[in-house]
Coordinates of C-alpha atoms in Angstrom, one line a residue:
M12 CA 130.6 145.7 77.7
K13 CA 129.1 147.2 80.9
N14 CA 131.0 145.5 83.7
R15 CA 132.9 147.4 86.5
R16 CA 134.7 144.4 88.0
L17 CA 135.2 142.4 84.8
L18 CA 136.4 145.5 83.0
A19 CA 139.0 146.0 85.8
A20 CA 139.9 142.4 85.5
V21 CA 140.6 142.6 81.8
L22 CA 142.6 145.8 82.3
V23 CA 145.7 143.6 82.1
M24 CA 144.7 142.5 78.6
T25 CA 143.7 146.0 77.6
V26 CA 147.1 147.4 78.6
V27 CA 148.9 144.5 76.9
M28 CA 147.0 144.7 73.7
S29 CA 146.9 148.5 73.6
F30 CA 150.7 148.4 73.4
F31 CA 150.1 147.0 69.9
S32 CA 146.8 148.5 68.8
A33 CA 144.1 150.9 69.7
C34 CA 141.5 150.1 72.3
G35 CA 137.9 150.6 71.4
S36 CA 134.6 150.1 73.2
S37 CA 130.9 150.9 73.2
A38 CA 127.9 149.9 75.1
P39 CA 127.2 146.1 74.9
K40 CA 125.3 144.9 71.9
E41 CA 121.7 143.9 72.5
T42 CA 121.3 140.2 72.9
A43 CA 118.8 138.4 70.6
A44 CA 115.2 138.7 71.5
A45 CA 114.5 135.0 71.2
E46 CA 116.8 133.9 73.9
T47 CA 116.1 130.6 75.7
T48 CA 117.1 129.4 79.2
A49 CA 120.2 127.3 79.6
A50 CA 118.2 124.2 80.3
E51 CA 115.9 124.8 77.3
T52 CA 118.9 125.4 75.0
T53 CA 120.6 122.2 76.1
A54 CA 117.5 120.2 75.4
A55 CA 116.9 121.8 72.1
E56 CA 120.5 121.5 70.9
T57 CA 120.5 117.8 71.9
K58 CA 117.5 117.2 69.7
E59 CA 119.1 119.2 66.8
E60 CA 122.4 117.4 67.2
T61 CA 120.6 114.0 67.0
T62 CA 118.8 115.1 63.8
A63 CA 122.1 116.3 62.4
A64 CA 123.8 113.0 63.2
E65 CA 121.0 111.0 61.5
T66 CA 121.3 113.2 58.4
T67 CA 125.1 112.8 58.3
E68 CA 124.7 109.0 58.6
A69 CA 122.3 108.9 55.7
A70 CA 124.6 111.0 53.6
T71 CA 127.4 108.5 54.2
E72 CA 130.5 110.7 54.0
P73 CA 133.2 108.4 55.5
E74 CA 136.0 110.9 54.6
T75 CA 134.6 113.5 57.0
E76 CA 135.4 112.9 60.6
A77 CA 132.4 113.8 62.8
K78 CA 133.1 116.7 65.2
K79 CA 133.2 115.9 68.9
E80 CA 130.0 116.9 70.7
F81 CA 130.4 118.9 73.9
P82 CA 127.8 119.6 76.6
I83 CA 127.0 123.3 77.0
E84 CA 127.6 123.1 80.7
G85 CA 131.2 122.7 81.7
E86 CA 134.5 124.5 82.2
Y87 CA 136.1 126.7 79.5
T88 CA 139.7 127.7 79.8
L89 CA 141.2 130.8 78.1
F90 CA 143.6 130.0 75.2
A91 CA 143.8 133.2 73.2
A92 CA 142.9 136.9 73.2
E93 CA 142.3 139.1 70.2
E94 CA 142.5 142.8 69.6
E95 CA 141.5 144.2 66.2
G96 CA 142.3 141.0 64.3
D97 CA 145.5 140.1 66.0
R98 CA 145.1 136.9 68.1
V99 CA 147.7 136.1 70.7
A100 CA 148.2 133.0 72.8
S101 CA 147.0 133.8 76.3
A102 CA 149.9 131.9 77.9
D103 CA 152.3 134.1 76.1
M104 CA 150.6 137.2 77.6
E105 CA 150.6 135.5 81.1
M106 CA 146.8 135.6 81.2
E107 CA 144.6 133.0 82.9
S108 CA 140.8 132.8 82.8
V109 CA 138.2 130.1 83.3
I110 CA 134.4 130.3 82.7
T111 CA 132.3 127.6 84.3
L112 CA 128.7 127.2 83.0
E113 CA 126.3 125.4 85.3
E114 CA 122.8 124.1 84.8
G115 CA 120.1 126.6 85.4
G116 CA 121.9 129.5 83.8
K117 CA 124.4 130.1 86.6
G118 CA 128.2 129.9 86.8
S119 CA 131.4 131.7 87.5
M120 CA 134.3 133.4 85.8
S121 CA 137.9 133.9 87.0
F122 CA 140.5 136.2 85.5
D123 CA 144.0 136.3 86.8
G124 CA 142.8 135.4 90.3
D125 CA 139.7 137.7 90.4
S126 CA 136.6 135.5 90.7
M127 CA 133.1 136.7 89.7
G128 CA 129.7 135.0 89.7
I129 CA 127.6 134.5 86.6
T130 CA 124.0 135.1 87.5
E131 CA 122.6 134.4 84.0
W132 CA 123.8 132.8 80.8
T133 CA 121.8 132.0 77.7
L134 CA 122.4 130.5 74.3
D135 CA 120.3 131.2 71.2
G136 CA 121.7 129.1 68.4
E137 CA 125.3 130.0 68.6
E138 CA 124.7 133.4 70.1
F139 CA 126.0 133.4 73.7
F140 CA 125.3 135.9 76.5
L141 CA 126.3 136.1 80.1
K142 CA 125.5 138.5 83.0
M143 CA 127.9 138.9 86.0
D144 CA 126.9 139.3 89.6
D145 CA 127.6 143.1 89.5
G146 CA 125.3 143.6 86.5
G147 CA 128.0 143.5 83.9
E148 CA 127.2 141.9 80.6
A149 CA 129.1 140.3 77.7
G150 CA 128.1 138.5 74.5
G151 CA 129.6 136.4 71.8
T152 CA 129.4 132.9 70.4
L153 CA 129.6 129.3 71.7
K154 CA 130.2 126.5 69.3
D155 CA 132.0 123.1 69.4
G156 CA 133.1 123.6 73.0
I157 CA 134.6 127.1 72.3
I158 CA 133.4 130.4 73.6
K159 CA 134.3 133.6 71.7
L160 CA 133.5 136.4 74.1
D161 CA 133.2 140.0 72.9
I162 CA 134.3 141.6 76.1
M163 CA 133.9 145.2 74.9
G164 CA 130.8 144.8 72.8
T165 CA 132.4 146.3 69.7
G166 CA 133.8 143.3 67.8
E167 CA 137.3 144.5 68.4
M168 CA 138.4 142.6 71.5
Y169 CA 137.7 139.0 72.2
L170 CA 138.6 136.3 74.7
Y171 CA 138.7 132.7 73.4
L172 CA 138.0 129.9 75.9
A173 CA 137.7 126.2 75.2
Q174 CA 136.5 123.0 76.9
E175 CA 139.1 120.3 77.4
G176 CA 139.4 118.3 74.1
A177 CA 137.9 121.1 71.9
D178 CA 139.6 121.5 68.6
T179 CA 141.3 125.0 68.6
S180 CA 143.4 124.4 65.5
D181 CA 141.2 126.7 63.4
Y182 CA 142.2 129.6 65.7
E183 CA 145.6 130.6 64.6
V184 CA 147.5 132.5 67.3
M185 CA 150.7 134.6 67.4
T186 CA 153.4 134.8 70.0
L187 CA 154.2 138.2 71.4
D188 CA 157.5 138.2 69.6
E189 CA 155.6 137.6 66.3
L190 CA 153.2 140.4 67.1
L191 CA 156.1 142.8 67.9
A192 CA 157.7 141.9 64.6
K193 CA 154.5 142.5 62.8
R194 CA 154.0 145.9 64.4
A195 CA 157.6 146.9 63.8
G196 CA 158.3 147.4 67.4
G197 CA 155.0 149.1 68.3
S198 CA 155.3 152.2 66.1
S199 CA 152.0 153.6 64.8
G200 CA 151.4 153.9 61.1
A201 CA 148.4 156.3 61.4
D202 CA 148.7 159.5 59.3
T203 CA 148.1 162.0 62.1
K204 CA 150.1 164.6 64.0
T205 CA 149.5 162.5 67.1
A206 CA 151.0 159.4 65.6
A207 CA 154.0 161.3 64.3
F208 CA 154.6 162.9 67.7
Y209 CA 154.2 159.5 69.5
N210 CA 156.6 157.8 67.2
G211 CA 159.2 160.4 68.1
I212 CA 159.3 159.2 71.7
D213 CA 161.9 156.5 72.2
S214 CA 161.9 155.1 75.7
T215 CA 164.9 152.8 74.9
A216 CA 167.2 155.6 73.8
G217 CA 165.8 158.0 76.4
A218 CA 162.5 159.8 77.1
H219 CA 161.5 162.6 79.4
L220 CA 158.0 163.8 80.1
N221 CA 157.0 166.8 82.3
Y222 CA 153.4 167.7 82.5
E223 CA 150.5 168.7 84.8
L224 CA 147.4 166.7 85.0
H225 CA 144.3 168.5 86.2
L226 CA 141.1 166.7 87.3
N227 CA 138.1 169.0 87.2
S228 CA 135.9 166.7 89.3
M229 CA 138.3 166.7 92.2
D230 CA 139.8 170.2 91.6
S231 CA 143.2 168.5 91.9
D232 CA 146.6 168.9 90.2
Q233 CA 149.2 166.2 89.7
I234 CA 152.6 167.3 88.5
Y235 CA 154.6 164.6 86.8
D236 CA 158.3 164.4 85.9
V237 CA 158.9 161.1 84.1
H238 CA 162.2 159.6 82.8
A239 CA 162.6 156.3 80.9
K240 CA 165.6 154.6 79.3
D241 CA 166.7 151.1 78.5
G242 CA 163.8 149.4 80.3
V243 CA 164.0 151.6 83.5
Y244 CA 161.2 153.9 84.5
Y245 CA 161.1 156.8 87.0
S246 CA 158.1 158.9 87.8
D247 CA 157.9 161.7 90.4
C248 CA 154.3 162.7 91.1
T249 CA 153.3 165.7 93.3
T250 CA 149.6 165.8 94.0
K251 CA 147.9 169.0 95.2
V252 CA 144.3 168.8 96.4
S253 CA 142.3 170.8 99.0
G254 CA 145.5 172.5 100.2
V255 CA 147.3 169.2 100.8
E256 CA 150.4 168.3 98.9
D257 CA 152.0 164.9 98.6
E258 CA 154.9 163.5 96.6
T259 CA 155.4 159.9 95.5
I260 CA 158.2 158.4 93.4
T261 CA 157.7 155.2 91.4
V262 CA 160.7 153.4 89.9
F263 CA 160.6 150.3 87.7
K264 CA 163.8 148.4 87.1
E265 CA 164.9 144.8 86.9
G266 CA 161.4 143.5 87.0
K267 CA 160.4 145.3 90.2
A268 CA 158.2 148.4 90.7
Y269 CA 159.1 150.4 93.8
N270 CA 157.0 153.1 95.6
L271 CA 159.4 155.5 97.2
D272 CA 158.9 158.3 99.8
P273 CA 161.4 161.1 99.1
K274 CA 160.9 162.6 102.6
D275 CA 162.1 159.7 104.8
K276 CA 164.0 157.9 102.0
T277 CA 162.1 154.6 102.4
G278 CA 160.3 152.5 99.9
V279 CA 158.5 149.2 99.2
V280 CA 158.3 146.8 96.4
A281 CA 154.8 147.4 95.0
T282 CA 154.9 144.5 92.5
Q283 CA 157.3 142.2 90.7
T284 CA 157.0 140.9 87.2
D285 CA 158.9 139.0 84.5
S286 CA 156.4 140.1 81.8
S287 CA 158.2 141.1 78.6
I288 CA 155.3 143.6 78.0
V289 CA 156.3 145.7 81.0
T290 CA 160.0 145.3 80.7
A291 CA 160.0 146.0 77.0
N292 CA 158.5 149.5 77.5
P293 CA 157.8 150.5 81.1
L294 CA 156.9 154.0 80.0
L295 CA 153.4 152.5 79.3
M296 CA 153.0 152.8 83.1
D297 CA 152.6 156.6 82.5
S298 CA 149.0 157.7 81.9
L299 CA 149.9 160.4 79.3
Y300 CA 152.1 158.1 77.3
S301 CA 149.6 155.3 77.3
L302 CA 146.9 157.8 76.2
L303 CA 149.1 159.0 73.4
W304 CA 149.7 155.4 72.3
S305 CA 146.0 154.7 72.1
M306 CA 145.2 157.9 70.2
A307 CA 148.2 157.3 67.9
Q308 CA 146.7 154.1 66.6
N309 CA 143.4 155.8 65.6
S310 CA 143.1 157.1 62.1
E311 CA 139.5 158.3 62.5
F312 CA 139.7 162.0 63.6
T313 CA 138.8 165.5 62.7
E314 CA 141.1 168.4 62.5
E315 CA 140.4 172.1 63.2
E316 CA 141.9 175.3 64.5
R317 CA 141.1 175.9 68.2
E318 CA 142.0 178.6 70.7
L319 CA 143.6 177.8 74.0
D320 CA 144.6 180.4 76.5
G321 CA 144.4 183.1 73.9
K322 CA 146.5 181.2 71.3
T323 CA 145.4 179.3 68.2
Y324 CA 146.5 175.7 67.8
T325 CA 145.9 172.8 65.4
A326 CA 143.6 170.4 67.2
E327 CA 143.1 166.7 66.4
I328 CA 139.8 165.5 67.8
F329 CA 139.2 161.8 68.4
A330 CA 135.6 160.8 69.1
E331 CA 134.5 159.0 72.3
D332 CA 134.9 155.2 71.8
G333 CA 133.5 153.7 75.0
V334 CA 137.0 153.4 76.6
N335 CA 138.4 156.8 75.9
P336 CA 136.2 159.9 76.0
E337 CA 136.4 162.5 73.3
T338 CA 140.1 163.4 73.3
V339 CA 141.5 166.6 71.8
L340 CA 145.2 167.1 71.3
Y341 CA 146.6 170.6 70.7
F342 CA 149.7 171.1 68.5
D343 CA 151.7 174.3 67.9
G344 CA 153.1 175.3 64.6
D345 CA 156.3 173.2 65.1
G346 CA 154.2 170.0 65.7
K347 CA 154.8 170.0 69.4
L348 CA 152.1 168.8 71.8
V349 CA 151.0 171.5 74.2
C350 CA 147.8 170.2 75.7
V351 CA 145.5 167.2 75.8
E352 CA 141.8 167.3 76.9
A353 CA 140.4 163.9 77.7
G354 CA 136.6 164.4 78.1
K355 CA 135.3 167.1 80.3
D356 CA 137.3 166.1 83.4
T357 CA 140.9 165.6 82.5
V358 CA 143.4 168.1 81.1
Y359 CA 147.1 167.5 80.5
T360 CA 149.3 170.6 80.2
I361 CA 152.5 169.6 78.6
H362 CA 155.7 171.4 79.7
A363 CA 158.3 169.1 78.1
I364 CA 158.5 165.9 76.1
D365 CA 162.0 165.2 74.9
E366 CA 164.9 162.8 75.0
K367 CA 166.6 164.2 78.1
A368 CA 166.3 161.2 80.4
D369 CA 168.3 161.7 83.7
D370 CA 170.0 158.4 84.4
S371 CA 171.0 159.4 87.9
L372 CA 167.4 159.2 89.0
F373 CA 167.3 155.5 88.4
D374 CA 169.7 154.9 91.4
I375 CA 167.6 154.1 94.4
S376 CA 170.5 152.9 96.7
A377 CA 169.8 155.8 99.1
Y378 CA 166.4 154.4 99.9
E379 CA 165.7 151.8 102.6
I380 CA 163.5 149.2 100.9
K381 CA 161.2 147.6 103.5

């Protein structure tokens, strides 16, 4: 899927679902060459449906209840999202989305409050395609009043939207609790050093991450000291770029995320949520941890010996997948992670990943929250 704004809009789903399985992506699949306009499709389908109805009547099968016919144009409301075969009720993930298809191939799409225009939509048989007003594209199927939208273009992540009255009973969905139970609390079963290392991080019992993130494109460094325990998250980030240094502290506790200024001891509530996804494992807010999670689910990799700063390490290389660039993780002889290279721009240098979470950092009573 090539869509800057829509991709940002589905980031919520990506984060939610990547908590349970790997994220994958590639360029959008080409749409069928024999596409018709929306108006032509509607007319053609009306004719085909009439023929089908006549055939059914001639066959006289009274036991089979005829499916309700739906116009192509109309409003489709999100009812489920799927990631690599696991389909979850959208309401359980606190996701809302509506696609409105209008005559003439126009329409709109909203996702959790972000509204986008649809400049083109076509239907060729059941093959559905739409184009957003920023040039983004997505394909899928439309049948019996239900859109199955392949938002990443890989067949791994779908949104399911239905018109009012459409029969969704064939689309079995899980609750988040059922998905958590299926995935045994979110542990990865991939047979990799990355998965083994990731599974050793326990944000409930206590986790501490200290690392440096270097961005080549900006020649900037971000030094992180992260602590998590029992649903509370603390991140101290010092950014150094062009000779300027800035420090920001983020704390998540009791459903609220605070941005704190350690200089003047003030802070603001950046966001508030009751989402069980965030409260269950707020460490997913950390970029290194979330990257480790994504890589830990991937069993497709190559392994080789690579040199880094004059030392030889075992490297696991995960190919670019459309969401994540080629990612290389370097492990020492004891299985400890020392460095992560994500594409050509991002380098994580690991100083410590252990269980030494400092509970005292979770106390923000000294800050004036505005």
